[in-house]
mmCIF file of C-alpha atoms and ligand atoms in Angstrom:
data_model
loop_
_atom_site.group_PDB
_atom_site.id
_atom_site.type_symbol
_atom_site.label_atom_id
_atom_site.label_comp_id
_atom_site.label_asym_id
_atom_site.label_seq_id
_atom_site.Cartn_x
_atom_site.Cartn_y
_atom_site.Cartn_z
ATOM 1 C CA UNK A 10 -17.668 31.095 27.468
ATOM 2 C CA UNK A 11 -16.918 27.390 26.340
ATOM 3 C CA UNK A 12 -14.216 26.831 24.749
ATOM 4 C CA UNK A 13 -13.475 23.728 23.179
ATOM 5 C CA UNK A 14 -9.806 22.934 21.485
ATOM 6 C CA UNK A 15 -9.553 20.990 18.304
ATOM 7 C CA UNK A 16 -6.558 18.934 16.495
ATOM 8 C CA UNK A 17 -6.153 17.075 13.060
ATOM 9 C CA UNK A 18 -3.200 14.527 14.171
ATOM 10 C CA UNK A 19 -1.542 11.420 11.661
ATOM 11 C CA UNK A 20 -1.265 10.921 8.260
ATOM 12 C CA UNK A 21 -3.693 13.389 6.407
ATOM 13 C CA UNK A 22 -6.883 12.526 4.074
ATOM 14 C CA UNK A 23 -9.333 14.215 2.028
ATOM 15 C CA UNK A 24 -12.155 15.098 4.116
ATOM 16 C CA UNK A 25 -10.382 16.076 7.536
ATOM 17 C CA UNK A 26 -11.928 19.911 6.579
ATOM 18 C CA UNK A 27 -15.261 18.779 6.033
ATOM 19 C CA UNK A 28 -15.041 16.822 9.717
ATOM 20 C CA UNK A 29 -13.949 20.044 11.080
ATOM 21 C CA UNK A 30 -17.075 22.037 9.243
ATOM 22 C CA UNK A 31 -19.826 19.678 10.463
ATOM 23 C CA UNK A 32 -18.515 20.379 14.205
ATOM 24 C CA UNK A 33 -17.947 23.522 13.672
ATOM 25 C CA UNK A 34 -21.122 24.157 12.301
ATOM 26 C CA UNK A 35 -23.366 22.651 15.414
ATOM 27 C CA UNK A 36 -21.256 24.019 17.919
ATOM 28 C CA UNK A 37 -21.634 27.585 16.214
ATOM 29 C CA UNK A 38 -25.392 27.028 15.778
ATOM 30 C CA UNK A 39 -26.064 25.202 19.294
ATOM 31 C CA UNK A 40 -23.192 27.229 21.517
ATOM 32 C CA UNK A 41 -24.218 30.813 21.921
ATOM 33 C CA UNK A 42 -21.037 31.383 23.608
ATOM 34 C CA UNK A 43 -18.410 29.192 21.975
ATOM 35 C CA UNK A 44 -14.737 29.658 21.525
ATOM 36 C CA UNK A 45 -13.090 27.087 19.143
ATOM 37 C CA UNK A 46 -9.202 27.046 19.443
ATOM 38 C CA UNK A 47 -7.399 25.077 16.722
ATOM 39 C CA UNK A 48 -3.867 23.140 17.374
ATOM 40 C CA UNK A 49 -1.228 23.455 14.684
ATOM 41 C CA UNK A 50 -0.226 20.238 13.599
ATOM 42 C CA UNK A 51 -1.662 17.762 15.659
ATOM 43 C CA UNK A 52 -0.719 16.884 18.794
ATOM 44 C CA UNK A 53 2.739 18.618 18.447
ATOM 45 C CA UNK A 54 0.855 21.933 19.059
ATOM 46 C CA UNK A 55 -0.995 20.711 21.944
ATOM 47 C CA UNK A 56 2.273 19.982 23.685
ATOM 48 C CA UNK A 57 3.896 23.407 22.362
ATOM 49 C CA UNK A 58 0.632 25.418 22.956
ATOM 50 C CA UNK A 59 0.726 26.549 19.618
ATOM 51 C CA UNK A 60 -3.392 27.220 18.336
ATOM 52 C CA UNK A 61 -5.288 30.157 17.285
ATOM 53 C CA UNK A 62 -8.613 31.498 17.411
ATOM 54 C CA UNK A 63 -11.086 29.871 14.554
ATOM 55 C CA UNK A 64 -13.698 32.406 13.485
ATOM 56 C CA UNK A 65 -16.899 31.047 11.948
ATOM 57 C CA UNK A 66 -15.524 31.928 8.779
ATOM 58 C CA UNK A 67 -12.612 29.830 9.436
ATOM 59 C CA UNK A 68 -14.685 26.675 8.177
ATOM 60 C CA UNK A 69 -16.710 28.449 5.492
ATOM 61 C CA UNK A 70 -15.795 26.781 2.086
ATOM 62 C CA UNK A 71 -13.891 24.050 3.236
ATOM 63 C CA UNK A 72 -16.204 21.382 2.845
ATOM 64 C CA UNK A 73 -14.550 20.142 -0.692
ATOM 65 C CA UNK A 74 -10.816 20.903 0.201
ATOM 66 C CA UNK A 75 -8.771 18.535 1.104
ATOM 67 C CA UNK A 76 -5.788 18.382 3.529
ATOM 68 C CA UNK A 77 -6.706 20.242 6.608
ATOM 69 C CA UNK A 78 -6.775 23.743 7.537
ATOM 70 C CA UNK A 79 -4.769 22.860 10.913
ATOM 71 C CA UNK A 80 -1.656 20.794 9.615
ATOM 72 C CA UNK A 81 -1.200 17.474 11.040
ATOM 73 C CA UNK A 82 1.867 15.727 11.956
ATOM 74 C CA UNK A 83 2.511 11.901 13.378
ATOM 75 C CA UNK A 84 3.327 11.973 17.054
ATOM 76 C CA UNK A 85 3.532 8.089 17.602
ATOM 77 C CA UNK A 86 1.430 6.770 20.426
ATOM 78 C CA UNK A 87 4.458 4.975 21.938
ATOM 79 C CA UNK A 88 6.928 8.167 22.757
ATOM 80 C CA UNK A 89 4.048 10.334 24.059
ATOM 81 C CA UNK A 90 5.321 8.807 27.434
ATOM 82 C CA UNK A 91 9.400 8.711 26.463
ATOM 83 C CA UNK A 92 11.366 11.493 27.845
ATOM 84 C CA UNK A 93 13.669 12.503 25.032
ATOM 85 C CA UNK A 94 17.057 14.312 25.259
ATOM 86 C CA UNK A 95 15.047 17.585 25.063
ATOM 87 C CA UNK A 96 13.798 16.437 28.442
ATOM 88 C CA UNK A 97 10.305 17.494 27.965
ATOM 89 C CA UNK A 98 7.570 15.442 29.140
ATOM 90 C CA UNK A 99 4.675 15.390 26.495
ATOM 91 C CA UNK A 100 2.091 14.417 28.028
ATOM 92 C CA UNK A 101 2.167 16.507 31.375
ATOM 93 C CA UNK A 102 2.971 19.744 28.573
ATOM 94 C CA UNK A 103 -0.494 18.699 27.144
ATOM 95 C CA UNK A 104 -2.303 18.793 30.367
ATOM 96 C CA UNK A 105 -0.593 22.068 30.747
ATOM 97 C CA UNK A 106 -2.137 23.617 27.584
ATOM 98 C CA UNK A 107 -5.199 22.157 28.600
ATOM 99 C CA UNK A 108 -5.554 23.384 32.107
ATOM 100 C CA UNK A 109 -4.177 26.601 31.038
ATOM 101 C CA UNK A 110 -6.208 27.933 28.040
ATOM 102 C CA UNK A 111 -9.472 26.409 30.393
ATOM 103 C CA UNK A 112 -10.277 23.907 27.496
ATOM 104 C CA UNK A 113 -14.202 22.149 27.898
ATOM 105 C CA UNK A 114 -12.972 19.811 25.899
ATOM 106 C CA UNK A 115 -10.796 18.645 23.016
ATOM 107 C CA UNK A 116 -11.843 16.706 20.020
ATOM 108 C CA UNK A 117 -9.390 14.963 18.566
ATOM 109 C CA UNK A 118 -9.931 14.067 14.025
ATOM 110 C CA UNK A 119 -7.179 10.865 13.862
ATOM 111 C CA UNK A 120 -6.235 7.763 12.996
ATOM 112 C CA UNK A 121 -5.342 4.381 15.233
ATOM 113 C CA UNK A 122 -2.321 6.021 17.033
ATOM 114 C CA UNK A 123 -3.863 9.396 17.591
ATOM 115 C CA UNK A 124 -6.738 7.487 19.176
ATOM 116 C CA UNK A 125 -4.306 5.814 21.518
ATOM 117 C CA UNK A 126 -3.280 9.144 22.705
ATOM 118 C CA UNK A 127 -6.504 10.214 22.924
ATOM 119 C CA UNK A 128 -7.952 7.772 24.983
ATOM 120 C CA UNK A 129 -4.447 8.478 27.649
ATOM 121 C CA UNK A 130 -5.300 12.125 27.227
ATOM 122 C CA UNK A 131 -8.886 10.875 28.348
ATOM 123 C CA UNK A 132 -7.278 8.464 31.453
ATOM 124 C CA UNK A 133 -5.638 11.710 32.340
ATOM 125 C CA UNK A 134 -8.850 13.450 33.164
ATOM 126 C CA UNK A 135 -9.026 15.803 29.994
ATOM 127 C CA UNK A 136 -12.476 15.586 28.282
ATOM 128 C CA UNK A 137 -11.972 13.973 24.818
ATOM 129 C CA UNK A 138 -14.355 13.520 21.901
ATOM 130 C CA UNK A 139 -12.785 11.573 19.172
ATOM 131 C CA UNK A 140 -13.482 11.212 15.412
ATOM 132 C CA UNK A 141 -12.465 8.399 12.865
ATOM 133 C CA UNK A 142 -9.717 9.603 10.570
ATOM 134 C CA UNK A 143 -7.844 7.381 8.075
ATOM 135 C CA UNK A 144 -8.029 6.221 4.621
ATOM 136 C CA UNK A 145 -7.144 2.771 6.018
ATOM 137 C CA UNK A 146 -11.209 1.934 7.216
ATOM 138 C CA UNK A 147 -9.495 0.203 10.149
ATOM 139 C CA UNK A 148 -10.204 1.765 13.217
ATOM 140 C CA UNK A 149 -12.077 -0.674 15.501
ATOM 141 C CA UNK A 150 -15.834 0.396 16.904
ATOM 142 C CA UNK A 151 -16.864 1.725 13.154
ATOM 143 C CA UNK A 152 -17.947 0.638 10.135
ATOM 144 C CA UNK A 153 -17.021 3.457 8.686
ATOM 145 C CA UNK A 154 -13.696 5.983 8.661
ATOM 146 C CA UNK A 155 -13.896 9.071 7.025
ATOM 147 C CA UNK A 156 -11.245 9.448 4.089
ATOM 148 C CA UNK A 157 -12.005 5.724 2.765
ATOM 149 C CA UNK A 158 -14.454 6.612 0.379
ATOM 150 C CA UNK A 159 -12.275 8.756 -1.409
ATOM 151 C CA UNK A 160 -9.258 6.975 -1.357
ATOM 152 C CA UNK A 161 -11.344 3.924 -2.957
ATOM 153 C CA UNK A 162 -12.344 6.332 -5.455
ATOM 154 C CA UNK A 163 -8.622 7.110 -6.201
ATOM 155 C CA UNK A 164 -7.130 3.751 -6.406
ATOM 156 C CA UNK A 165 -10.076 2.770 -8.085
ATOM 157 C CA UNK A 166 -9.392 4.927 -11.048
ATOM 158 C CA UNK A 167 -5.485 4.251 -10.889
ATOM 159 C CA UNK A 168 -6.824 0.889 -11.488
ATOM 160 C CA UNK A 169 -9.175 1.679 -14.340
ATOM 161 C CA UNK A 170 -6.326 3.780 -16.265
ATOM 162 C CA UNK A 171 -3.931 0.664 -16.048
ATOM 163 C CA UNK A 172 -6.823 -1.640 -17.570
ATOM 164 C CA UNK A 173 -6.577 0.054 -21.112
ATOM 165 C CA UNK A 174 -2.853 0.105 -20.853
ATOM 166 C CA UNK A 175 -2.610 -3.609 -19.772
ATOM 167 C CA UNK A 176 -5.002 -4.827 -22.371
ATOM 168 C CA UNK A 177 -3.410 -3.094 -25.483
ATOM 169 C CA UNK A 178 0.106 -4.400 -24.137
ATOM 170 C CA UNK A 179 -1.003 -7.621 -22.878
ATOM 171 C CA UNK A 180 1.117 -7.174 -19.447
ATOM 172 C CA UNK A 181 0.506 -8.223 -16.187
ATOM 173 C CA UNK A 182 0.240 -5.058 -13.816
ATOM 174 C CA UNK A 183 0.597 -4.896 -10.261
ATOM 175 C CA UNK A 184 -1.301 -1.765 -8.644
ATOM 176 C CA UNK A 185 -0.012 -1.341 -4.586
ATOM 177 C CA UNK A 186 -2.448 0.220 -2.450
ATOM 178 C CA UNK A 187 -2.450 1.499 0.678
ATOM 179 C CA UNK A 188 -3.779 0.312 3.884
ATOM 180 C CA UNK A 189 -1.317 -0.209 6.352
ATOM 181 C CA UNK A 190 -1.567 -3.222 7.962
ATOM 182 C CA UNK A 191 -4.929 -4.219 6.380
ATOM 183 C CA UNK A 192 -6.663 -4.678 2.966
ATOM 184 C CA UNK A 193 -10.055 -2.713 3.339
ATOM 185 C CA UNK A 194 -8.816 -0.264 0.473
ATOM 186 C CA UNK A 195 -7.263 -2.992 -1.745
ATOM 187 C CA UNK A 196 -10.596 -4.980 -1.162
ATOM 188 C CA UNK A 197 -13.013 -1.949 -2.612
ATOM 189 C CA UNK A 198 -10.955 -0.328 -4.635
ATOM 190 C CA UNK A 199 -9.991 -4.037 -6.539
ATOM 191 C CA UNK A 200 -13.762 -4.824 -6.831
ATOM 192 C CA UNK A 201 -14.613 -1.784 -8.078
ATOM 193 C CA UNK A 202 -12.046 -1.890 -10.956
ATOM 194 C CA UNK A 203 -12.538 -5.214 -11.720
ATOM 195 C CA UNK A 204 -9.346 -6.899 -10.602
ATOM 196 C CA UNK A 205 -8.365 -10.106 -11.316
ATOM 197 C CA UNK A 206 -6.204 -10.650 -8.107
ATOM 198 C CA UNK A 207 -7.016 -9.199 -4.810
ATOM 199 C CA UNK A 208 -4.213 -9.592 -2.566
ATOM 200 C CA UNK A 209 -4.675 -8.126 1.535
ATOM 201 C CA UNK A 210 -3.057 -8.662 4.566
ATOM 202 C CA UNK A 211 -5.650 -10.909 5.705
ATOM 203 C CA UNK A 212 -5.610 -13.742 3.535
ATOM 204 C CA UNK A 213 -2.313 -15.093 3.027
ATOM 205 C CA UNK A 214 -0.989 -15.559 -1.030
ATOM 206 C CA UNK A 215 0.662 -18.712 -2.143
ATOM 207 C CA UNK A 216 2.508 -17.589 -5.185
ATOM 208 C CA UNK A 217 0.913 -20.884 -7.017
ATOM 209 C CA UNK A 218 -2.109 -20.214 -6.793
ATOM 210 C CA UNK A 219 -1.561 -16.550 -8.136
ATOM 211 C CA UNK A 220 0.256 -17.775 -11.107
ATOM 212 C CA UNK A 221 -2.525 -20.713 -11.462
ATOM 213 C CA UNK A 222 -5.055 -17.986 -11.729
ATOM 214 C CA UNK A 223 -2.966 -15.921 -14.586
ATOM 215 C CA UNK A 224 -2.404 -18.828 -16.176
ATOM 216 C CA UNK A 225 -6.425 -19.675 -16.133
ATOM 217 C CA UNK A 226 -6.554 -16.036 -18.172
ATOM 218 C CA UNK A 227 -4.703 -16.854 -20.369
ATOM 219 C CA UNK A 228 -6.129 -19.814 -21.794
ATOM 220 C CA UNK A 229 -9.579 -18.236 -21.676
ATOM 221 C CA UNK A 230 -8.150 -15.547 -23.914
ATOM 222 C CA UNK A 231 -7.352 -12.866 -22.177
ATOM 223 C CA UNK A 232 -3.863 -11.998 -22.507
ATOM 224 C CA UNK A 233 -3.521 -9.370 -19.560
ATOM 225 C CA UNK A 234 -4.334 -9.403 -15.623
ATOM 226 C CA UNK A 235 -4.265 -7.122 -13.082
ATOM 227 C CA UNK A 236 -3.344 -7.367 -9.472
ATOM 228 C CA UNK A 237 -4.611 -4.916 -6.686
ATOM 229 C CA UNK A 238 -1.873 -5.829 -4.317
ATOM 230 C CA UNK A 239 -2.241 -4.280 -0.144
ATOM 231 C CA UNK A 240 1.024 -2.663 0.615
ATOM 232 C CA UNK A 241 0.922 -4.942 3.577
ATOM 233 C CA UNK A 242 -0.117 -8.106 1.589
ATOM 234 C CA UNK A 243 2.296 -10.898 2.660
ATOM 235 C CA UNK A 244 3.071 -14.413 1.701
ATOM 236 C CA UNK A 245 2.030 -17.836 3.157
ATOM 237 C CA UNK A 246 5.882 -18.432 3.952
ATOM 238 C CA UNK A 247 6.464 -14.777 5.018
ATOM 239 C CA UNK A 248 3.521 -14.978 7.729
ATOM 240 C CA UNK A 249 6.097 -17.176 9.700
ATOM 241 C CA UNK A 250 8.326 -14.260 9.756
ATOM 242 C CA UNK A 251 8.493 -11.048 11.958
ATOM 243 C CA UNK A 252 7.687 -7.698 9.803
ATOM 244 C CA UNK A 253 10.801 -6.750 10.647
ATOM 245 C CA UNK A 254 12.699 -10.193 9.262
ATOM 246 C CA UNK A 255 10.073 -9.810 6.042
ATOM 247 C CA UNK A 256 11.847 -6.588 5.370
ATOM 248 C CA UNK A 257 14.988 -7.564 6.105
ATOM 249 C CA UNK A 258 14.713 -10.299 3.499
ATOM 250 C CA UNK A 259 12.930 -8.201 0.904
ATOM 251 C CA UNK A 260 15.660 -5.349 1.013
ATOM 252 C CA UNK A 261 18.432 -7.777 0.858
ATOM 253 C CA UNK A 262 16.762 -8.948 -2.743
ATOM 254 C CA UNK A 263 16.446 -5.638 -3.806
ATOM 255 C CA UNK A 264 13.052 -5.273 -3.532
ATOM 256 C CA UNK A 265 11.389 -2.166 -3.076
ATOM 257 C CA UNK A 266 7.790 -3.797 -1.831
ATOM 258 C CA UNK A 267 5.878 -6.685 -1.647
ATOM 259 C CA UNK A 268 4.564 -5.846 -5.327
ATOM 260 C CA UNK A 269 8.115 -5.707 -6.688
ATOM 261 C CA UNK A 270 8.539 -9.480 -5.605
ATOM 262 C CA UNK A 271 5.422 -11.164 -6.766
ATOM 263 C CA UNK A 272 6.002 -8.876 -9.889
ATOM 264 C CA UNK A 273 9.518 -10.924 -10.270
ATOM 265 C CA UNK A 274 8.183 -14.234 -9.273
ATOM 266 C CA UNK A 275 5.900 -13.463 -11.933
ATOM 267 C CA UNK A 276 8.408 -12.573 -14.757
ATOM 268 C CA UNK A 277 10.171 -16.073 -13.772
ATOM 269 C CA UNK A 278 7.330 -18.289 -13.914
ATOM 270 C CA UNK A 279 5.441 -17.197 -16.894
ATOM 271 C CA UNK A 280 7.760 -14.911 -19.053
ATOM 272 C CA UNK A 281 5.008 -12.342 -19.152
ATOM 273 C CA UNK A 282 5.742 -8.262 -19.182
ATOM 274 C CA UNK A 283 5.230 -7.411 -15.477
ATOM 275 C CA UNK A 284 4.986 -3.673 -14.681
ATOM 276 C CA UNK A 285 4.182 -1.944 -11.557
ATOM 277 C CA UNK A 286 2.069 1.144 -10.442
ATOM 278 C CA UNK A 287 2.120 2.879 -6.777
ATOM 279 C CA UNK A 288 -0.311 5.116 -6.756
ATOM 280 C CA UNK A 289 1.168 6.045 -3.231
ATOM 281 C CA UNK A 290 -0.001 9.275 -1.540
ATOM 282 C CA UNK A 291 -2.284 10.452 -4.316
ATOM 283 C CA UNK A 292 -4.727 8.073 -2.669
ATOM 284 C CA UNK A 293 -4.977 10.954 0.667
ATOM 285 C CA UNK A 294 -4.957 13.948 -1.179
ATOM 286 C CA UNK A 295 -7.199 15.945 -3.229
ATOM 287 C CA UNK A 296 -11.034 16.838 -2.713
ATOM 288 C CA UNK A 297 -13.223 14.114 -0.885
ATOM 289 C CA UNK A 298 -15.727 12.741 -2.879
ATOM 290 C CA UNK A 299 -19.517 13.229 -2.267
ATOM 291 C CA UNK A 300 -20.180 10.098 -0.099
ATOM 292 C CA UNK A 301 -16.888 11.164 2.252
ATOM 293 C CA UNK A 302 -18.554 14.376 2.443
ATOM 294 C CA UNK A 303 -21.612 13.405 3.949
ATOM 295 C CA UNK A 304 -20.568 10.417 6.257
ATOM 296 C CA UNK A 305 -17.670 13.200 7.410
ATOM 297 C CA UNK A 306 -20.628 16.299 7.863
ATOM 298 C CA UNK A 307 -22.559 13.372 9.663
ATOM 299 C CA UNK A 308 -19.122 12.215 11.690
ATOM 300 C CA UNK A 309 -18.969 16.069 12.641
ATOM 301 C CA UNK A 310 -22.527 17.126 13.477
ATOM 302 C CA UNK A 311 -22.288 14.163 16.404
ATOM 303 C CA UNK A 312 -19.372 15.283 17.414
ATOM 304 C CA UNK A 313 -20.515 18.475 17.944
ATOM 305 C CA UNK A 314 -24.014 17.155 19.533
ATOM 306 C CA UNK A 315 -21.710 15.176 21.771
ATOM 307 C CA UNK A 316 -19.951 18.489 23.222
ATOM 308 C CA UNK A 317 -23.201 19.908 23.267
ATOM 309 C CA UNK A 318 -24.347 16.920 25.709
ATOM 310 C CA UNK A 319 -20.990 16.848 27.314
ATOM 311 C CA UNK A 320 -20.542 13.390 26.593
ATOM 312 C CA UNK A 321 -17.164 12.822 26.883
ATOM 313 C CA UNK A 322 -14.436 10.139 26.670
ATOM 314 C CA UNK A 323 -16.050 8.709 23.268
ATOM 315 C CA UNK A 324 -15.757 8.499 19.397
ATOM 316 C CA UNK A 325 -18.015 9.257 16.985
ATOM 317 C CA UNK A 326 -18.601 6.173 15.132
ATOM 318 C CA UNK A 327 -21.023 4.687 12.485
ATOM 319 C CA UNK A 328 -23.453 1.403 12.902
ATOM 320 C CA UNK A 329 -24.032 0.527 10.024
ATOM 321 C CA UNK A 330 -26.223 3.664 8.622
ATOM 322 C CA UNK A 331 -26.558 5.018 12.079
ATOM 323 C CA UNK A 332 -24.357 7.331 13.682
ATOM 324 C CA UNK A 333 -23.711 6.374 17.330
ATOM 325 C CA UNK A 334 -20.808 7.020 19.730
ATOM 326 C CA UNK A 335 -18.319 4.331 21.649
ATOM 327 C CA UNK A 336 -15.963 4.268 24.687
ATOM 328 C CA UNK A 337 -12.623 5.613 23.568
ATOM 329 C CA UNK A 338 -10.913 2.509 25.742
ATOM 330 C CA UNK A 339 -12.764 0.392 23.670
ATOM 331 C CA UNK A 340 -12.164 1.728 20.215
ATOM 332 C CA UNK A 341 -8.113 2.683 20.865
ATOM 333 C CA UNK A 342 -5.467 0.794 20.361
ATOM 334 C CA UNK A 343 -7.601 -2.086 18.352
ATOM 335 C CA UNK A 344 -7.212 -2.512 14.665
ATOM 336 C CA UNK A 345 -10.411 -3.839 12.492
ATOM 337 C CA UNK A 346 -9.420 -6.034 10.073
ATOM 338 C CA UNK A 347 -11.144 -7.595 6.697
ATOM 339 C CA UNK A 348 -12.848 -10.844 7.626
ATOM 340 C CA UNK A 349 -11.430 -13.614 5.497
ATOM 341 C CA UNK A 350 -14.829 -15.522 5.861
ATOM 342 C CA UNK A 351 -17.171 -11.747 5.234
ATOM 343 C CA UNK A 352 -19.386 -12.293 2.256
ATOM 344 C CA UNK A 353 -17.711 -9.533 -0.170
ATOM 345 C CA UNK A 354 -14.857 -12.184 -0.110
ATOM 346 C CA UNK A 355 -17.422 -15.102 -0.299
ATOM 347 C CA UNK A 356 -18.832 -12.961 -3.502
ATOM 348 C CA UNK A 357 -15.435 -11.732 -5.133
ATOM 349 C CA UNK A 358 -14.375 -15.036 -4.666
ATOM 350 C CA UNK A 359 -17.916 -16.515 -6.785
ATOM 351 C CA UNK A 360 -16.928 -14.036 -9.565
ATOM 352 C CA UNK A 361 -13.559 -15.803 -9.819
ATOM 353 C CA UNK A 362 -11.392 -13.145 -8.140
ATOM 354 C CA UNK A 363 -8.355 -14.951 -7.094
ATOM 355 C CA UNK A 364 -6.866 -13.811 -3.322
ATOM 356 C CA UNK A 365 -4.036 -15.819 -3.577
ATOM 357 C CA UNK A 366 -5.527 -19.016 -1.491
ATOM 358 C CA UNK A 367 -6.802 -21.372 -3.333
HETATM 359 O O1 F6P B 418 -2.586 5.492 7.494
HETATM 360 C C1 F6P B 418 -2.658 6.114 6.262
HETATM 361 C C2 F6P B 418 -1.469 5.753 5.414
HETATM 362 O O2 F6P B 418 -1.599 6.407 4.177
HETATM 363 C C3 F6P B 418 -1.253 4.253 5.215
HETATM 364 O O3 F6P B 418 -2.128 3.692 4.270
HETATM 365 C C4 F6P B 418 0.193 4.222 4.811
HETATM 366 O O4 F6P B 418 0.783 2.975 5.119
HETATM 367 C C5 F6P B 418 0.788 5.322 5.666
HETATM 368 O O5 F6P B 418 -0.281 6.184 6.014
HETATM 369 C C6 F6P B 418 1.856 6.130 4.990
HETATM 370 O O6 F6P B 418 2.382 6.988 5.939
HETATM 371 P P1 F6P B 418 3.264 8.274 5.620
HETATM 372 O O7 F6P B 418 2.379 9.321 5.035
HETATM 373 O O8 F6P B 418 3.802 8.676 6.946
HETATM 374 O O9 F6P B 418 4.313 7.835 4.648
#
């Protein structure tokens, strides 16, 4: 018998159950004798040895559903090795369940912090095959996460439902995305709907340069713009601040998020109707769309050719087109970030998309 353990851990995303399917599926097919035991909730069940038994059937039909069949929860990467008042030491209780139910190995579906813990789970000695979860793109060693796709399809159409609204008003709309600490989904998803701002982490704004490019609309004629604006998009002036002094600052104006702010700024300069959309969590949830289906179905398959060749200590990862696998120590605890100089903003740019530089 081989029995291999399984856990969805961090914020969820659309195609966690298709992931699950595609390992599923080769380990049923290639395994003759495999047990698959899934956590509850992430890492929290590894620690309380809470799992049960998957049957085949388990991870029939899941391949459009979205959430995940396990529960997730976020566990952050920087307690796992704080003794709390319960007293209980996390990481030696998920060695415990490990040892105990005689685990092969445990693959691990997360984002950046769950990757952190899974590469100390690794450093511990337990055999750990990892796969790319967010909706953020911006775990390092891949081109590709799985959730993305369908998240840029979200915010894409939250975008595209504003434009109609915004042109028969003649407002200026802000639309916040998600993305953490970087700006791959504001990037896509703003391209795609045909933005007229693009504002990410990445590329410090300069509200002058924002207003200069609303301004440039509205000579040409067109009375309303839209701004896909990274919920971690920050200022020229704010970069010289912590995070924590940035929101220090923004709740002592009364401001909710960065888009609330440039929305204001806005409203000052130009006297022009500013409203805001956050399309917030709807950009995780629902079905994943055909593309996240396959890269995720691809994702799992390797992951469950890599238990199959016992290689261990890695993440499933894509080159390009090609799936291949990388060191967990190399991939953990790095973030991959949008390239101010990458040619998509070299080409947004040429199409006069302003990102708040020049
Ligand atoms: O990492 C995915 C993500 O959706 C980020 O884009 C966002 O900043 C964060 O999670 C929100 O976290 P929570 O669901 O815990 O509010």
């Amino acid at each position: 018998m081989r029995r291999i353990g399984m856990l969805t851990s961090g914020g969820d995303c659309q195609a966690l159950n298709a992931t699950m399917r595609g390992v599923a599926k080769v380990l049923y097919n290639q395994i003759p004798d495999v047990e698959i035991l899934g956590f509850k909730e992430g890492y929290k069940g590894l620690i309380s040895s809470d799992y049960r038994k998957m049957k085949p059937e388990d991870f029939s039909g899941i391949l459009t559903i979205g959430g995940t069949i396990l529960g997730s929860s976020r566990q952050p990467f920087k307690k796992m090795r704080v003794i709390e008042e319960d007293g209980l030491d996390k990481v030696a209780a998920m060695k415990e369940t490990y040892k105990k139910l005689d685990l092969e190995c445990l693959i691990v579906l997360g984002g950046n912090g769950s990757q952190k813990t899974a590469n100390l789970l690794s450093e511990e000695g337990l055999h750990i095959i990892s796969l790319p979860k967010t909706i953020d793109n911006d775990i390092w060693g891949t081109d590709m996460t799985f959730g993305f796709q369908s998240a840029v399809d979200i915010a894409t159409q939250a975008i595209d439902c504003i434009h109609t609204t915004a042109s028969s008003h003649g407002r200026v709309f802000i639309v916040e995305i998600m993305g953490h600490k970087v700006g791959w989904l504001t990037l896509h998803a703003g391209i795609a709907s045909g933005a007229d701002v693009i504002l990410i982490p990445e590329i410090p704004y300069r509200m002058e340069f924002i207003l200069d490019a609303l301004k440039r609309r509205q000579k040409s004629g067109k009375h309303f713009s839209i701004l896909a604006v990274a919920e971690g998009a920050v200022s020229a002036e704010d970069m010289l601040l912590s995070r924590k002094e940035r929101k220090k600052r923004r709740d002592m104006m009364g401001f909710p998020s960065v888009s609330y702010e440039i929305g204001h700024e806005i409203e000052k300069a130009t006297g022009q109707e500013v409203r805001i959309t956050v399309p917030g969590h709807t950009q995780r949830g629902g079905a994943p769309d055909a593309y996240d289906r396959f890269i995720s179905s691809r994702l799992g398959a390797k992951a469950g050719q890599m238990v199959v060749a016992k290689e261990y200590g890695r993440m499933a990862a894509f080159d390009g087109f090609k799936i291949i696998s990388v060191p967990l120590k190399e991939a953990a605890g790095r973030l991959k970030c949008v390239d101010p100089e990458d040619d998509t903003i070299k080409e947004a740019k040429a199409m006069g998309i302003c990102f708040g530089d020049e």
